[in-house]
Amino acid sequence: MDLQLLKSMANGDENNTNKLHIVMFPWLAFGHIIPFLELSKFIAQKGHKISFISTPRNIDRLPNIPSEFSNSINFVKIPLPKVDGLPKNAEATMDVTNEEIIYLKKAMDGMEQEVTNFLEKNSPDWIIQDFAQYWLAPISTRLGISRIFYSIINAWFFSYFGSIENMINTNNCSPPKLEEFLVPPKWIPFETKAVYRRHDARWMVGSSHKNVSGVSDLYRNGVTLIGVDAIIVRHCHEFEGQWLKLLEDIHHKPVLPTGLMPHVVQSSSDATNESWILIKEWLDNKMKGSVVYVALGSEVTVGPSEINELAHGLELSGSPFFWVLRKPSGSGNIDPIEIPDGFEERTEGRGIVWKSWAPQLKILSHDSVGGFLTHCGWSSIIEGLMFGHPLIMLPFLVDQGLNARILEDKGVGVEVPRNEEDGSYTSDSVANSLKLIMVENDGKIIREKAKEMISIFGNKNLHDKYIENVIEFLEDHRRMWHGRGSN
């Protein structure tokens, strides 16, 4: 046992000694920041201290946390340096276009010195970090701080990258060819439908190239993993658990699922929200299970032709729909989103186009919703399946294509057919997919399979146990690994 721990116990302050100081440091995207914040709350509930690092504007945009966390979660604002190519006041992916994200990574690299100063001054026990901060490895090793990599995306996406060497080599060797991503990687030992298609494989090829930050995205991931003591993943053994074992086999490090962390649907704050009152009134007038909820995430930029085909597809389907259609906040001078002339008039009463923020969880929990047309972000998938909704899947980038293929193979949804080369889709393909999921007899088995997913995705007790296991791991291994160098 650690000598310092023995002395503390002898002095009667064992409880204080067992409390950890953990730094949480997510990538600058709210799809990452929010899961890191949720995990922070779970850890803080066990009496541990959290220092949550992000930029000033991102922290100011976070939802208010309950007062019970005021003494246990400390938000640390570290300014984002100015970088040529990054729009003014842009501090998150939602503030920029897809093409400008590379400048955000370069700017985040400029946070290194301020982060180092904070770590030197505060000497935390653990850092739980994201993929982008590859420069943390030598700093944390020098300071004797244990590190965990937190993948807020599922296990199959991260398994797709292969070994650390495979990731790091993308910085120096020829990047992989697009064709390599059209078949399962050779290191996956079991059959899987998790493959990219030509139109979404280009993202993987791009992530293998050096960008303006001087490194490739895969290199960032690889160097991040070199010195971590463990990997935690927003996943669970009950859903495609073999991928967790594969991650462990690939990286020879402990891999701990955090569970899916299904959010608790707020009833107090949202119930009086003016937007929700109007939305609920509309949903209350629709038949049970008849409405398809349509949302493509807050950061996907959808082109005019894609919007048109989606609109005409919703119209052709004949199903009631609630479509959340917002211009991404980082789209700058891009023209406002326009839907086809007369679309809203022709679908009046049957459908609604909502052009501001909408309480997604509250909508998905409503009895009249019976399906979810989604871009297949992992958080959206979790939120759809925790209520047992079958999925109409329209993936665009990153992990979304892999998610769609695995979920279709699991029988809980259908992917909208697209052109393999350019990813285009037609109104007919949207309408046919929607009708299959919402009304046709052939879709009944998919609807039933999706309902079965409630027992996994909606099982709060199951996922709370996973979180408890992760917290126990942090508590048990802090002393064992404190001060250990990289592998």
GROMACS .gro file of N, CA, C and O in nm, residues 155 237 240-250 255:
model
   56
  155ALA      N    1  -1.753   0.146  -3.002
  155ALA     CA    2  -1.629   0.067  -3.011
  155ALA      C    3  -1.593   0.028  -3.154
  155ALA      O    4  -1.475   0.014  -3.186
  237HIS      N    5  -2.157  -0.409  -2.325
  237HIS     CA    6  -2.137  -0.547  -2.372
  237HIS      C    7  -2.265  -0.606  -2.432
  237HIS      O    8  -2.258  -0.697  -2.515
  240GLU      N    9  -2.344  -0.553  -2.938
  240GLU     CA   10  -2.223  -0.568  -3.018
  240GLU      C   11  -2.097  -0.567  -2.931
  240GLU      O   12  -2.000  -0.495  -2.957
  241GLY      N   13  -2.099  -0.647  -2.824
  241GLY     CA   14  -1.991  -0.646  -2.726
  241GLY      C   15  -1.857  -0.696  -2.777
  241GLY      O   16  -1.753  -0.667  -2.717
  242GLN      N   17  -1.856  -0.772  -2.888
  242GLN     CA   18  -1.728  -0.827  -2.937
  242GLN      C   19  -1.632  -0.717  -2.979
  242GLN      O   20  -1.510  -0.737  -2.981
  243TRP      N   21  -1.686  -0.598  -3.010
  243TRP     CA   22  -1.599  -0.487  -3.050
  243TRP      C   23  -1.517  -0.435  -2.932
  243TRP      O   24  -1.405  -0.386  -2.950
  244LEU      N   25  -1.571  -0.444  -2.811
  244LEU     CA   26  -1.495  -0.401  -2.693
  244LEU      C   27  -1.375  -0.493  -2.671
  244LEU      O   28  -1.265  -0.447  -2.641
  245LYS      N   29  -1.397  -0.622  -2.686
  245LYS     CA   30  -1.286  -0.717  -2.672
  245LYS      C   31  -1.181  -0.693  -2.781
  245LYS      O   32  -1.060  -0.697  -2.754
  246LEU      N   33  -1.227  -0.665  -2.903
  246LEU     CA   34  -1.134  -0.639  -3.012
  246LEU      C   35  -1.047  -0.517  -2.982
  246LEU      O   36  -0.926  -0.518  -3.006
  247LEU      N   37  -1.108  -0.410  -2.928
  247LEU     CA   38  -1.030  -0.290  -2.892
  247LEU      C   39  -0.920  -0.325  -2.791
  247LEU      O   40  -0.808  -0.277  -2.801
  248GLU      N   41  -0.956  -0.408  -2.694
  248GLU     CA   42  -0.858  -0.449  -2.593
  248GLU      C   43  -0.746  -0.532  -2.656
  248GLU      O   44  -0.628  -0.515  -2.625
  249ASP      N   45  -0.784  -0.621  -2.747
  249ASP     CA   46  -0.684  -0.705  -2.815
  249ASP      C   47  -0.591  -0.621  -2.902
  249ASP      O   48  -0.471  -0.649  -2.912
  250ILE      N   49  -0.646  -0.519  -2.967
  250ILE     CA   50  -0.565  -0.434  -3.055
  250ILE      C   51  -0.466  -0.350  -2.974
  250ILE      O   52  -0.348  -0.338  -3.011
  255VAL      N   53  -0.997  -0.178  -2.153
  255VAL     CA   54  -1.105  -0.106  -2.221
  255VAL      C   55  -1.231  -0.122  -2.138
  255VAL      O   56  -1.279  -0.233  -2.117
   0.00000   0.00000   0.00000
